[in-house]
mmCIF file with all atom_site columns, N, CA and C in Angstrom:
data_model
loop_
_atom_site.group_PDB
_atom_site.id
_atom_site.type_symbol
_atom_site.label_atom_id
_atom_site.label_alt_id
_atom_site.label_comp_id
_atom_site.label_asym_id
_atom_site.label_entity_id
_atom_site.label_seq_id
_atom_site.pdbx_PDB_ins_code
_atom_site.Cartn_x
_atom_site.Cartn_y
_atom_site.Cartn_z
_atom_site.occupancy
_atom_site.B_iso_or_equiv
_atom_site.pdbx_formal_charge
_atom_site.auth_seq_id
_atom_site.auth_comp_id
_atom_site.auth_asym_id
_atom_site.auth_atom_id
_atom_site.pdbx_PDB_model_num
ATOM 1   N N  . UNK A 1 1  ? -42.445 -28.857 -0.007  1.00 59.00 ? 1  UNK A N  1
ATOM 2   C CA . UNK A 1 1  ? -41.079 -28.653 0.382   1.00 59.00 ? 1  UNK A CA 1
ATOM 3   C C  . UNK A 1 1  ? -40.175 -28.809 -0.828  1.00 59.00 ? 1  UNK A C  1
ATOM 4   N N  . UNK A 1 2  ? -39.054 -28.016 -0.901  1.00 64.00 ? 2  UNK A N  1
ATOM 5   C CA . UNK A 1 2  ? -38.428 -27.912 -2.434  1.00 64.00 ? 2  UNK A CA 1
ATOM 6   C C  . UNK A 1 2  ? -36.953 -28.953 -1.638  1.00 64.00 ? 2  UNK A C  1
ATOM 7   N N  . UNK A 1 3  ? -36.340 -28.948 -2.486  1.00 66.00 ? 3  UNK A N  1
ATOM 8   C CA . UNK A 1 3  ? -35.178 -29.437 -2.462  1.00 66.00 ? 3  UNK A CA 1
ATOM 9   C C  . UNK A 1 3  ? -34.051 -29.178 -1.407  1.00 66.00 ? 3  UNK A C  1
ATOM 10  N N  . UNK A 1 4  ? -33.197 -30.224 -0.327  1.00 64.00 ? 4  UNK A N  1
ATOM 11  C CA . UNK A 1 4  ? -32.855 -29.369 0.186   1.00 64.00 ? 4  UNK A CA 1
ATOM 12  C C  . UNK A 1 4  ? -31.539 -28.500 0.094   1.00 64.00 ? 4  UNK A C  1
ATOM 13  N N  . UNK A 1 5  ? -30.992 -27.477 0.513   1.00 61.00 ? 5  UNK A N  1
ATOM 14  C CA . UNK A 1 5  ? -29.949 -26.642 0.626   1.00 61.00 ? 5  UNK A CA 1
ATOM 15  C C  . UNK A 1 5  ? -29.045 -27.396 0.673   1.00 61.00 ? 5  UNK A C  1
ATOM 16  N N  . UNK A 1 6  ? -27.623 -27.309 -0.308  1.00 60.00 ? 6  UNK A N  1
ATOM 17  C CA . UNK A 1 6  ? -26.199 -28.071 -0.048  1.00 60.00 ? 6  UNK A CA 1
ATOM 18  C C  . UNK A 1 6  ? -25.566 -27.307 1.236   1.00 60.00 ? 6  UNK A C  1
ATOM 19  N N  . UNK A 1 7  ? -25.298 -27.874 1.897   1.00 62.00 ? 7  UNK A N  1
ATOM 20  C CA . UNK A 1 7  ? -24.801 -27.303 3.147   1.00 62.00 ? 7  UNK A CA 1
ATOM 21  C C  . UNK A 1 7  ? -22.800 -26.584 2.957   1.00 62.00 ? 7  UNK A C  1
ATOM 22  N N  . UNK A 1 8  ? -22.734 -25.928 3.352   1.00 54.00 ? 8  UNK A N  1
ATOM 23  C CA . UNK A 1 8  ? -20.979 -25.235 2.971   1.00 54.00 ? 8  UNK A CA 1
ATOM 24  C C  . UNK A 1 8  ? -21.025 -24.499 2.021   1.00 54.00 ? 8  UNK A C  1
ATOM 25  N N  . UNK A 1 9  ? -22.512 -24.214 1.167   1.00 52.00 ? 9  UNK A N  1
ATOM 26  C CA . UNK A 1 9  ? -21.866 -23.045 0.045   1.00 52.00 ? 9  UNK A CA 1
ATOM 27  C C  . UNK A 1 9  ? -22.114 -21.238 0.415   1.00 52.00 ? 9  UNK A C  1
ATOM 28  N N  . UNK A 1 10 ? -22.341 -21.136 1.676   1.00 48.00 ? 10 UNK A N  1
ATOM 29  C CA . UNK A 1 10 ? -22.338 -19.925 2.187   1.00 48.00 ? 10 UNK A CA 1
ATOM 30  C C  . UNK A 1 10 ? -21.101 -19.440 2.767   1.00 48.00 ? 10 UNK A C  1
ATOM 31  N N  . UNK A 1 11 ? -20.452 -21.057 3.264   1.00 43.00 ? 11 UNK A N  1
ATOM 32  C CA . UNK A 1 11 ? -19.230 -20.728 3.890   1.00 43.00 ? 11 UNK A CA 1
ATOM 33  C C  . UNK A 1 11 ? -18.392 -20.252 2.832   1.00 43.00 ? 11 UNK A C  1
ATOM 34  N N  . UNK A 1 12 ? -18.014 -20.975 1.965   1.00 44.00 ? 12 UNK A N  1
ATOM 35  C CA . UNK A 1 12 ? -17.399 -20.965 0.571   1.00 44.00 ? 12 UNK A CA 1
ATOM 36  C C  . UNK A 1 12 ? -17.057 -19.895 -0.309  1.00 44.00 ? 12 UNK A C  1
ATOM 37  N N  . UNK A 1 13 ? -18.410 -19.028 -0.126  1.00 39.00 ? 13 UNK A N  1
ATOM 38  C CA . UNK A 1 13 ? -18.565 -17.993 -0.877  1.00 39.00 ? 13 UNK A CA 1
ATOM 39  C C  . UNK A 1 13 ? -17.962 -17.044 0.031   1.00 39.00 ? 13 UNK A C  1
ATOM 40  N N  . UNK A 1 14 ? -18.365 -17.103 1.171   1.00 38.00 ? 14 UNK A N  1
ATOM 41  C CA . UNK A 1 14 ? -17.627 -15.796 2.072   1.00 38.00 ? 14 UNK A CA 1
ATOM 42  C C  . UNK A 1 14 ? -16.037 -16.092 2.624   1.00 38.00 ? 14 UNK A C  1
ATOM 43  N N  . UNK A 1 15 ? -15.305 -17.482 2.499   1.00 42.00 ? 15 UNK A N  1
ATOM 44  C CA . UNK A 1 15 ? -14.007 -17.816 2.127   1.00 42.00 ? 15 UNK A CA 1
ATOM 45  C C  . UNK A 1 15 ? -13.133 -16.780 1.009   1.00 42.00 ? 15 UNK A C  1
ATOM 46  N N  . UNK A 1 16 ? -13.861 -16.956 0.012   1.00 39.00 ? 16 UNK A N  1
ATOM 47  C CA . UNK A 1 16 ? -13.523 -16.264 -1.407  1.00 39.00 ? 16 UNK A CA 1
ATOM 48  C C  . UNK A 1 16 ? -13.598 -14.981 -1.104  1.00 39.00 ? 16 UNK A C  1
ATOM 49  N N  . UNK A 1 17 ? -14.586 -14.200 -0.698  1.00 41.00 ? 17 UNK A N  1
ATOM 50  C CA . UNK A 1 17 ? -14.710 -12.681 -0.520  1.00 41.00 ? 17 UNK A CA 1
ATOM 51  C C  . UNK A 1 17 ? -13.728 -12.377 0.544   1.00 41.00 ? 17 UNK A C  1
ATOM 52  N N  . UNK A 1 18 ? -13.879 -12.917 1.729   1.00 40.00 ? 18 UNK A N  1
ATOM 53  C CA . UNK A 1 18 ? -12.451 -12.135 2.189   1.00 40.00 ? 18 UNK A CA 1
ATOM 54  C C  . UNK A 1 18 ? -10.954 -12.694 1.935   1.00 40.00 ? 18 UNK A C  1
ATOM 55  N N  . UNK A 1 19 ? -10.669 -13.883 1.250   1.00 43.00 ? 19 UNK A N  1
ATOM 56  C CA . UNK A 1 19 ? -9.708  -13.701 0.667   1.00 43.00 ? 19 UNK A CA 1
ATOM 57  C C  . UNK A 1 19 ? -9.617  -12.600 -0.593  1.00 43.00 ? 19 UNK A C  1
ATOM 58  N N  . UNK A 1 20 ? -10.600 -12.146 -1.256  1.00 44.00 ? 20 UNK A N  1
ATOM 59  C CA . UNK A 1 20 ? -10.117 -11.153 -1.906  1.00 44.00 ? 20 UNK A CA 1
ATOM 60  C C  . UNK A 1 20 ? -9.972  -9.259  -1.723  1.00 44.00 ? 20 UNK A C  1
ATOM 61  N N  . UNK A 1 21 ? -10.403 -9.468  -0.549  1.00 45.00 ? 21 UNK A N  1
ATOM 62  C CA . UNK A 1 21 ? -10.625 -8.366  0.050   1.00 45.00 ? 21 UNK A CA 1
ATOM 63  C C  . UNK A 1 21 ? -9.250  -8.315  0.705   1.00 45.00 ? 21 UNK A C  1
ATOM 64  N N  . UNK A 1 22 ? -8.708  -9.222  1.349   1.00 46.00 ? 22 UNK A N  1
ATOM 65  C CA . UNK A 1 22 ? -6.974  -9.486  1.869   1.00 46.00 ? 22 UNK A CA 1
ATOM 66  C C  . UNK A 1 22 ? -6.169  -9.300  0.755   1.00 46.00 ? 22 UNK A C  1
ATOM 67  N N  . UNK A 1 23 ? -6.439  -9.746  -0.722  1.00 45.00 ? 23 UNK A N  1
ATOM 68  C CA . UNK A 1 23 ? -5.592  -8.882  -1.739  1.00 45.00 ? 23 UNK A CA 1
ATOM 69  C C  . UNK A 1 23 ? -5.540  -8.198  -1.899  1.00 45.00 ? 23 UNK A C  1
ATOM 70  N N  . UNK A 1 24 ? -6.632  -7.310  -2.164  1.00 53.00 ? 24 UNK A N  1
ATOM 71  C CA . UNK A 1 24 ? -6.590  -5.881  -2.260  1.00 53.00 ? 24 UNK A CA 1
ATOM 72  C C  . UNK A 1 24 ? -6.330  -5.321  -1.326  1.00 53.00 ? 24 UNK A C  1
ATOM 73  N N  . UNK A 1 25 ? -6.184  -4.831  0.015   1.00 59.00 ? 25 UNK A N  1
ATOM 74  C CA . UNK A 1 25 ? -5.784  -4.686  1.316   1.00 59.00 ? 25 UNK A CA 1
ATOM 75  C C  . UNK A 1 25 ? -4.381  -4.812  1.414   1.00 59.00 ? 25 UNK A C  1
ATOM 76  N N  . UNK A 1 26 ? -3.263  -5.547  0.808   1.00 83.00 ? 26 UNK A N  1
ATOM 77  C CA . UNK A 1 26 ? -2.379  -6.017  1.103   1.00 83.00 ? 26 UNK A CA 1
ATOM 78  C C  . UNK A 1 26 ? -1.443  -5.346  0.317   1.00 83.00 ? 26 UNK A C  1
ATOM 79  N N  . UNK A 1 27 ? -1.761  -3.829  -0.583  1.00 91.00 ? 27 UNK A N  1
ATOM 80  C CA . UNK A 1 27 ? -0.805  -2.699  -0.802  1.00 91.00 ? 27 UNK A CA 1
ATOM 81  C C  . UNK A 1 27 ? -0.009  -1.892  -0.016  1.00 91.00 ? 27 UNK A C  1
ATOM 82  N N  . UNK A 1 28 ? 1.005   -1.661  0.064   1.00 95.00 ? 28 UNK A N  1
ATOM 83  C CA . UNK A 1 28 ? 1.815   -1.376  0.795   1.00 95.00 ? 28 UNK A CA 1
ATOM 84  C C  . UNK A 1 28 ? 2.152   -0.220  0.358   1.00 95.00 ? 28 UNK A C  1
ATOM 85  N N  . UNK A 1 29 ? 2.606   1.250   0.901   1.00 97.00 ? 29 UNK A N  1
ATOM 86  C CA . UNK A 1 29 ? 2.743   2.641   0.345   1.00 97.00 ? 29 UNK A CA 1
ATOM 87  C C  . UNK A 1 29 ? 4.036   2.969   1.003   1.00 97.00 ? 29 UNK A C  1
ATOM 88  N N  . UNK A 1 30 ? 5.285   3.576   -0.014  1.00 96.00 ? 30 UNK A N  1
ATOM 89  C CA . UNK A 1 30 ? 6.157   4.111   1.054   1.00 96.00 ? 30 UNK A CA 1
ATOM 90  C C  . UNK A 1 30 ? 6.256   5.112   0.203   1.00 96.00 ? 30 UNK A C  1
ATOM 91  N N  . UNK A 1 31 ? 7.272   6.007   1.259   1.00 97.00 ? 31 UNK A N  1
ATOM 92  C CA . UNK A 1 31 ? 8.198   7.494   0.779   1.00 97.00 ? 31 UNK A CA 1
ATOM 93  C C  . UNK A 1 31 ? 8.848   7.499   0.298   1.00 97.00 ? 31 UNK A C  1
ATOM 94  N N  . UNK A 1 32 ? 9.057   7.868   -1.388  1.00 97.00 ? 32 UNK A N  1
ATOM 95  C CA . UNK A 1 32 ? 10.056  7.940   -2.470  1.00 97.00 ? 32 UNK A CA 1
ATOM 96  C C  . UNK A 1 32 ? 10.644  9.035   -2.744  1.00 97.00 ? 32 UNK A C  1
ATOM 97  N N  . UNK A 1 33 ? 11.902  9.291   -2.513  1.00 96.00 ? 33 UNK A N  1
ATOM 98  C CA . UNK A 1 33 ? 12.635  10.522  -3.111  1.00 96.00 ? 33 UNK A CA 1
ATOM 99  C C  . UNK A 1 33 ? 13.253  10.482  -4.131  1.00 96.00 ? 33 UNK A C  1
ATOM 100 N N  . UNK A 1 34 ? 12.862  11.852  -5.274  1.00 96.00 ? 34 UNK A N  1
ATOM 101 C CA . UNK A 1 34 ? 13.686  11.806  -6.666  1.00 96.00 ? 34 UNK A CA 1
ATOM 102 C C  . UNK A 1 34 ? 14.628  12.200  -6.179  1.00 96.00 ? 34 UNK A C  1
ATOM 103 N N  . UNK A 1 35 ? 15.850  11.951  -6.028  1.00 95.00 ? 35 UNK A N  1
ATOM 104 C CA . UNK A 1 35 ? 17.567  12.208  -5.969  1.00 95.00 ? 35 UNK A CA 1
ATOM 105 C C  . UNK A 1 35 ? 17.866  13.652  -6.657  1.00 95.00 ? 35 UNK A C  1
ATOM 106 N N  . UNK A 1 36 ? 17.295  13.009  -8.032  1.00 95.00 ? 36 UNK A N  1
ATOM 107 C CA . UNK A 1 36 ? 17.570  14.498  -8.949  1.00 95.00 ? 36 UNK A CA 1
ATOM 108 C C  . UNK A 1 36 ? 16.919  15.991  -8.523  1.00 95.00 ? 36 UNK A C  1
ATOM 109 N N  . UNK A 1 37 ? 15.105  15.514  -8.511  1.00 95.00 ? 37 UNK A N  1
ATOM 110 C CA . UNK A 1 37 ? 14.577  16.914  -8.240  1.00 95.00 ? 37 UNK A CA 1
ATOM 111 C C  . UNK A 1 37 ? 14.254  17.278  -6.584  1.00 95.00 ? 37 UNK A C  1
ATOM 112 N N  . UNK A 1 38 ? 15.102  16.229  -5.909  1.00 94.00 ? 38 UNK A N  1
ATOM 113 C CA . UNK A 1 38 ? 14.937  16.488  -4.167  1.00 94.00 ? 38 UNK A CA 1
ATOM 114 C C  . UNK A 1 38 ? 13.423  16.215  -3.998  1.00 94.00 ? 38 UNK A C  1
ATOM 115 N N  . UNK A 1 39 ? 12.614  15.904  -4.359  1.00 95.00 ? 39 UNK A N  1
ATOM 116 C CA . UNK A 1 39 ? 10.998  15.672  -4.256  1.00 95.00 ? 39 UNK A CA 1
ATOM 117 C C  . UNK A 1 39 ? 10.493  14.613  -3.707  1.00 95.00 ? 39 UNK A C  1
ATOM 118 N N  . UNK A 1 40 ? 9.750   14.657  -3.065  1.00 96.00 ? 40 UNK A N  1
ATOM 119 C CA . UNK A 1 40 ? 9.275   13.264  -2.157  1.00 96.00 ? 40 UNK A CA 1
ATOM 120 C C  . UNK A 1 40 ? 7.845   13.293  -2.885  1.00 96.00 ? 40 UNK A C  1
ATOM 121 N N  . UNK A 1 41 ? 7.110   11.381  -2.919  1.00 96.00 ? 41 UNK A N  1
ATOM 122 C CA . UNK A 1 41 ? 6.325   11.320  -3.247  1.00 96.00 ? 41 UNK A CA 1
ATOM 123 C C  . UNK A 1 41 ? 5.756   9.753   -2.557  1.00 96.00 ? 41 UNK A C  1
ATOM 124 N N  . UNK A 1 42 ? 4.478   9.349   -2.660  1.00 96.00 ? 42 UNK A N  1
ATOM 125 C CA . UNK A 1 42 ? 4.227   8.345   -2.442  1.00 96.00 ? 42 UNK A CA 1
ATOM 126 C C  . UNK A 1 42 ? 4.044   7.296   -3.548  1.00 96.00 ? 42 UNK A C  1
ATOM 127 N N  . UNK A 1 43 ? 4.444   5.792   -2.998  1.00 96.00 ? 43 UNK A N  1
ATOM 128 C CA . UNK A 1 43 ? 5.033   5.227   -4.387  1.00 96.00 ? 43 UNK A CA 1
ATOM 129 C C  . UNK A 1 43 ? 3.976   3.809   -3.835  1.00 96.00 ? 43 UNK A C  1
ATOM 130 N N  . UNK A 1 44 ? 3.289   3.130   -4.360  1.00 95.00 ? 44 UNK A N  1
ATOM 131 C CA . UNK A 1 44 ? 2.818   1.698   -3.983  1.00 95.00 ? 44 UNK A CA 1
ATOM 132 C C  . UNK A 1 44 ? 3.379   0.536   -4.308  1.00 95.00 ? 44 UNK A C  1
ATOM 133 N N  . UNK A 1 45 ? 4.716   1.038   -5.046  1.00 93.00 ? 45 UNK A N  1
ATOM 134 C CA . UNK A 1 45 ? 5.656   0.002   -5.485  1.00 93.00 ? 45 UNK A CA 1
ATOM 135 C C  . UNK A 1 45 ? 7.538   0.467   -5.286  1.00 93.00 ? 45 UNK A C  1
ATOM 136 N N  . UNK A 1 46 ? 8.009   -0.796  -5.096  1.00 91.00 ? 46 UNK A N  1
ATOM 137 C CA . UNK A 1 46 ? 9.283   -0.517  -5.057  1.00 91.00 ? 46 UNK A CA 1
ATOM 138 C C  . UNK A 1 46 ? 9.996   0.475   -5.656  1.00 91.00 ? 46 UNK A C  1
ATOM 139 N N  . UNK A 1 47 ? 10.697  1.482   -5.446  1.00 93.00 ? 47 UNK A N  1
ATOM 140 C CA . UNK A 1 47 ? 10.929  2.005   -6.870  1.00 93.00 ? 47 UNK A CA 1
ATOM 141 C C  . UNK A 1 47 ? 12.166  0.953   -7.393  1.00 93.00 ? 47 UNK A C  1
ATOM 142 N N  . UNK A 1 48 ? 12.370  1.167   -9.340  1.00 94.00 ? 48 UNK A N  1
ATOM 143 C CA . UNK A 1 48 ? 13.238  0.459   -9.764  1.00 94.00 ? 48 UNK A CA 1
ATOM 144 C C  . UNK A 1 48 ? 14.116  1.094   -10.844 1.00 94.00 ? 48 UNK A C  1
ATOM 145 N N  . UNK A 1 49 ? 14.235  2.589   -10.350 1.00 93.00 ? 49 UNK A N  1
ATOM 146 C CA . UNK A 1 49 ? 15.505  3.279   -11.232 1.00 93.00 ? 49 UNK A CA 1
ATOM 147 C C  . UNK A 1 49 ? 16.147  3.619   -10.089 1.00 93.00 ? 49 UNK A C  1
ATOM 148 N N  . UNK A 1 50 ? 17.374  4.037   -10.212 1.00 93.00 ? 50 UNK A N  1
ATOM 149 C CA . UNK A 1 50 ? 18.892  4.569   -9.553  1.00 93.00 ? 50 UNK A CA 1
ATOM 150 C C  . UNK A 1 50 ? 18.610  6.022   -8.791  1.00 93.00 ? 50 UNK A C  1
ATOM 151 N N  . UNK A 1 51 ? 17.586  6.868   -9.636  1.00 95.00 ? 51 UNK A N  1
ATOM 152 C CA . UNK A 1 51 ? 17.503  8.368   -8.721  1.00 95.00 ? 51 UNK A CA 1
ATOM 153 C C  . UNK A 1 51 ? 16.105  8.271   -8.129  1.00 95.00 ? 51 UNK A C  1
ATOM 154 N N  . UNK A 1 52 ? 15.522  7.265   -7.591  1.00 96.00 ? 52 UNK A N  1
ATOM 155 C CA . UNK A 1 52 ? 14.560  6.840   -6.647  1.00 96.00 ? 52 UNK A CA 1
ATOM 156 C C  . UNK A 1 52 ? 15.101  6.174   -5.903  1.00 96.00 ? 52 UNK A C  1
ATOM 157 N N  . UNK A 1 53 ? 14.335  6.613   -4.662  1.00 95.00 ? 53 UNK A N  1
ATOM 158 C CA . UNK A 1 53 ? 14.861  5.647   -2.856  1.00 95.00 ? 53 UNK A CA 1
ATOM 159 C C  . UNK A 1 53 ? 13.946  6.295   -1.783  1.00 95.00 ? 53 UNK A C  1
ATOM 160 N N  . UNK A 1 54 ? 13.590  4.678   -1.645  1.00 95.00 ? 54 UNK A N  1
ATOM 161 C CA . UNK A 1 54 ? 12.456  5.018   -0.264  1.00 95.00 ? 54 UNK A CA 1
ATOM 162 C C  . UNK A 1 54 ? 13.153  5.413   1.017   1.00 95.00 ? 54 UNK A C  1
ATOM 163 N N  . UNK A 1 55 ? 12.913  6.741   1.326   1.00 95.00 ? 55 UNK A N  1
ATOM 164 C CA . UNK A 1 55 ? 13.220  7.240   2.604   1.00 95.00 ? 55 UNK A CA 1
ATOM 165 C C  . UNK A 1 55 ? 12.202  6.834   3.835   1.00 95.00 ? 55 UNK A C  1
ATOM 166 N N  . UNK A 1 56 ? 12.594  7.187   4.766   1.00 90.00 ? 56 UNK A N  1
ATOM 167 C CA . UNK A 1 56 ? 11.624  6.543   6.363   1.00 90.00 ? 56 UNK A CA 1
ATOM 168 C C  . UNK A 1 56 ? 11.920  5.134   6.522   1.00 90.00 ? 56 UNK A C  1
ATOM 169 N N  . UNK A 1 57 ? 11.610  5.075   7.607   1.00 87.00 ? 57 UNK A N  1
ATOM 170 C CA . UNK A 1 57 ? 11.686  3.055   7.793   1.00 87.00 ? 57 UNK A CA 1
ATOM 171 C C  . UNK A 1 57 ? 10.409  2.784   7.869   1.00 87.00 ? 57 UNK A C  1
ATOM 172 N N  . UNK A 1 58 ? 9.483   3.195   7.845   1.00 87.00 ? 58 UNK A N  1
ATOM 173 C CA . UNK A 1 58 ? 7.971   2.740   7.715   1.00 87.00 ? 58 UNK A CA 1
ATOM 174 C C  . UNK A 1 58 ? 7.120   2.455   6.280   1.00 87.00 ? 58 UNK A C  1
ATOM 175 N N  . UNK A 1 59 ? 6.661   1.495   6.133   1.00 92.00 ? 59 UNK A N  1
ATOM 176 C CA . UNK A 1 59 ? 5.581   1.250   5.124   1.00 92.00 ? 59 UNK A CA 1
ATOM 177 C C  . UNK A 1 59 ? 4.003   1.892   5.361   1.00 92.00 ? 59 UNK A C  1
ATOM 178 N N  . UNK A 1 60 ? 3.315   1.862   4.966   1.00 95.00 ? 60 UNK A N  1
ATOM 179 C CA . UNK A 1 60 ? 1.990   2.206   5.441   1.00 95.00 ? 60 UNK A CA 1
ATOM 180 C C  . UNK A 1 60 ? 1.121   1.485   4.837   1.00 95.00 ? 60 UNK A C  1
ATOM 181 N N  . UNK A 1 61 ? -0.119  1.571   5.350   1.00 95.00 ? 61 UNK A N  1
ATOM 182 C CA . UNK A 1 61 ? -1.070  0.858   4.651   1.00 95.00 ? 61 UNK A CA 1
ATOM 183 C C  . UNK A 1 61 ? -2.520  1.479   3.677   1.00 95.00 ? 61 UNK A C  1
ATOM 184 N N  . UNK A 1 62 ? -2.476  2.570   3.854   1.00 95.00 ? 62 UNK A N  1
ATOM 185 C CA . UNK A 1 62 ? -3.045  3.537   3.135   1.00 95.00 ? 62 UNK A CA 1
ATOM 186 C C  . UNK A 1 62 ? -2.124  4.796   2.154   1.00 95.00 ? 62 UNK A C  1
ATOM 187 N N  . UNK A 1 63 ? -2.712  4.951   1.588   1.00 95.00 ? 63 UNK A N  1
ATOM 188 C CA . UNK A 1 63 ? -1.836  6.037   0.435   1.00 95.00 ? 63 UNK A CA 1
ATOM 189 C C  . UNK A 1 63 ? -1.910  8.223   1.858   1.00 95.00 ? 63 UNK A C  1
ATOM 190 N N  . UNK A 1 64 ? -3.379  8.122   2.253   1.00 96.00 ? 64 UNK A N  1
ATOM 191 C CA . UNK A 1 64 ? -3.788  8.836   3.215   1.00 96.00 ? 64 UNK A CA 1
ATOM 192 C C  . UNK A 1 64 ? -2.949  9.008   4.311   1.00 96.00 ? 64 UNK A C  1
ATOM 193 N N  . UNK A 1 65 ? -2.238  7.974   5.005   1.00 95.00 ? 65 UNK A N  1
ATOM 194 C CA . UNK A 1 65 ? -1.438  7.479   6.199   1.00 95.00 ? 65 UNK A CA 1
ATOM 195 C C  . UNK A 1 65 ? -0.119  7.896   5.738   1.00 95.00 ? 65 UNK A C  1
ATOM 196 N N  . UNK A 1 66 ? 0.173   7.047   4.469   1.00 95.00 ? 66 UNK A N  1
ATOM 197 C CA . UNK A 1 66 ? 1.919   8.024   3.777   1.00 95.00 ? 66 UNK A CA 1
ATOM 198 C C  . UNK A 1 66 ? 2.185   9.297   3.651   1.00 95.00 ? 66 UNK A C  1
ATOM 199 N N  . UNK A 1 67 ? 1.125   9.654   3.026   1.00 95.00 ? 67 UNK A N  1
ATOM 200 C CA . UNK A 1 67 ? 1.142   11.385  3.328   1.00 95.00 ? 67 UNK A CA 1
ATOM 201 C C  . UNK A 1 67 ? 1.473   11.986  4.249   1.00 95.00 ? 67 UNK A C  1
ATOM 202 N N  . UNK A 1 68 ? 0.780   11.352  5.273   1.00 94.00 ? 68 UNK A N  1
ATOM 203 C CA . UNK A 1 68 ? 1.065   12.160  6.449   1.00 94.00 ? 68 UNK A CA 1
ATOM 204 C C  . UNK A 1 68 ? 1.971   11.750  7.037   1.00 94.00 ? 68 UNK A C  1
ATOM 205 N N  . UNK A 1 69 ? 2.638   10.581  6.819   1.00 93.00 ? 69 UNK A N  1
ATOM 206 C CA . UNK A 1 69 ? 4.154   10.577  7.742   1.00 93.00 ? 69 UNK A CA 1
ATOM 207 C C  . UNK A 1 69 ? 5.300   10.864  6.385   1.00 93.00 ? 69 UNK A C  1
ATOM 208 N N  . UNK A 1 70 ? 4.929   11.278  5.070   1.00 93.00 ? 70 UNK A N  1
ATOM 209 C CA . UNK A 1 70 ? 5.706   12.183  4.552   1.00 93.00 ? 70 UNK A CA 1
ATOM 210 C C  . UNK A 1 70 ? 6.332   13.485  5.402   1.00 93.00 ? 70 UNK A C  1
ATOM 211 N N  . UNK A 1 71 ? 5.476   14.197  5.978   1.00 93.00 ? 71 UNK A N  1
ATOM 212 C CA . UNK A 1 71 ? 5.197   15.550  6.217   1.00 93.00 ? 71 UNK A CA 1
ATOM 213 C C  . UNK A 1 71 ? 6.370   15.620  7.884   1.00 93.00 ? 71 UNK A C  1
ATOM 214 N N  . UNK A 1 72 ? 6.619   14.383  8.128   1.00 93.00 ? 72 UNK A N  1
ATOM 215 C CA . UNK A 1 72 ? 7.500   14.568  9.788   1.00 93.00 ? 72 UNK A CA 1
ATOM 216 C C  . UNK A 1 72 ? 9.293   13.774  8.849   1.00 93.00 ? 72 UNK A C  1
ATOM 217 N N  . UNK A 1 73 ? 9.190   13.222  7.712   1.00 93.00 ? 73 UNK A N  1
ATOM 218 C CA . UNK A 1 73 ? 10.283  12.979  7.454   1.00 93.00 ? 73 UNK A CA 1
ATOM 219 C C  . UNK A 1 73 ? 11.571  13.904  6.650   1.00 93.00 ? 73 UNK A C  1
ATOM 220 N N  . UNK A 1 74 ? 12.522  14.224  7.712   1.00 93.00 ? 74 UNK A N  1
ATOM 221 C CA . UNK A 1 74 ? 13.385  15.372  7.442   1.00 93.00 ? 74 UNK A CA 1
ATOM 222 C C  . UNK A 1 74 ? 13.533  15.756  6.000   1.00 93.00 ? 74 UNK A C  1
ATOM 223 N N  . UNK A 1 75 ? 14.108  14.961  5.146   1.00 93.00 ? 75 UNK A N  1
ATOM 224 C CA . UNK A 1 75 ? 13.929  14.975  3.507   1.00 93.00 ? 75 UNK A CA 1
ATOM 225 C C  . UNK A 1 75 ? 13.342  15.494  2.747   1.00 93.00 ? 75 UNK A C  1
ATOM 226 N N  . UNK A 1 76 ? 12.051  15.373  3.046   1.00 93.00 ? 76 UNK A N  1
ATOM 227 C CA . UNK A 1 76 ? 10.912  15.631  2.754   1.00 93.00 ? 76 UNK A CA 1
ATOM 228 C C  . UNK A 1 76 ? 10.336  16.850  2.987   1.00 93.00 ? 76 UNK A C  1
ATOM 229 N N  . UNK A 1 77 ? 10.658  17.155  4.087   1.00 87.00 ? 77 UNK A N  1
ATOM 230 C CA . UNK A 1 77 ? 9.720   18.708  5.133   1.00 87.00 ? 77 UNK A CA 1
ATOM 231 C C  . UNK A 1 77 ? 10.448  19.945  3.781   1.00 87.00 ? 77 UNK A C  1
ATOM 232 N N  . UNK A 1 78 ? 9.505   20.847  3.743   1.00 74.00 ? 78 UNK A N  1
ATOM 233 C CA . UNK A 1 78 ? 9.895   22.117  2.851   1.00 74.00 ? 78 UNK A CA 1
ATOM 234 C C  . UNK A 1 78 ? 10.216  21.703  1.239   1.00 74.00 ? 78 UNK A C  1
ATOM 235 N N  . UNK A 1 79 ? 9.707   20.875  0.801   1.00 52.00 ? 79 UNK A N  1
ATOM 236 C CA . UNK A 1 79 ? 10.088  20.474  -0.712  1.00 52.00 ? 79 UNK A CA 1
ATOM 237 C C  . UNK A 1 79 ? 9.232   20.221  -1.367  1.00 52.00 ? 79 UNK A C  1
#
């Protein structure tokens, strides 16, 4: 018989993995319009110049998901 097993380091380890899996997960995507060239785009960050502004009231949680509620926001449609 070998030595025995410390008990909690399975828990421990899988503590750590889905806390880091909740970081990465925890990007947020919205609808950015250039002011200047009328263009909508998806942004994973605030924008932080003057002729950027997130249009829609929704965030999303995939870049896939923004896209597609690009496509129903008035601003946006035909540009």
């Amino acid at each position: 018989m070998g030595q025995p097993r410390p008990r909690g380091t399975g828990v421990a380890v899988l503590s750590v993995a889905v806390a880091a899996a909740e970081t990465t997960s925890s990007t947020e995507y919205s609808v950015v319009l250039d002011t200047k060239t009328k263009t909508c785009t998806v942004a994973d960050k605030k924008p932080k110049t003057k002729t950027l502004r997130i249009v829609g009231v929704a965030t999303y949680r995939t870049q896939a998901v923004a896209e597609s509620g690009m496509k129903i926001i008035k601003v946006c449609i035909g540009k």
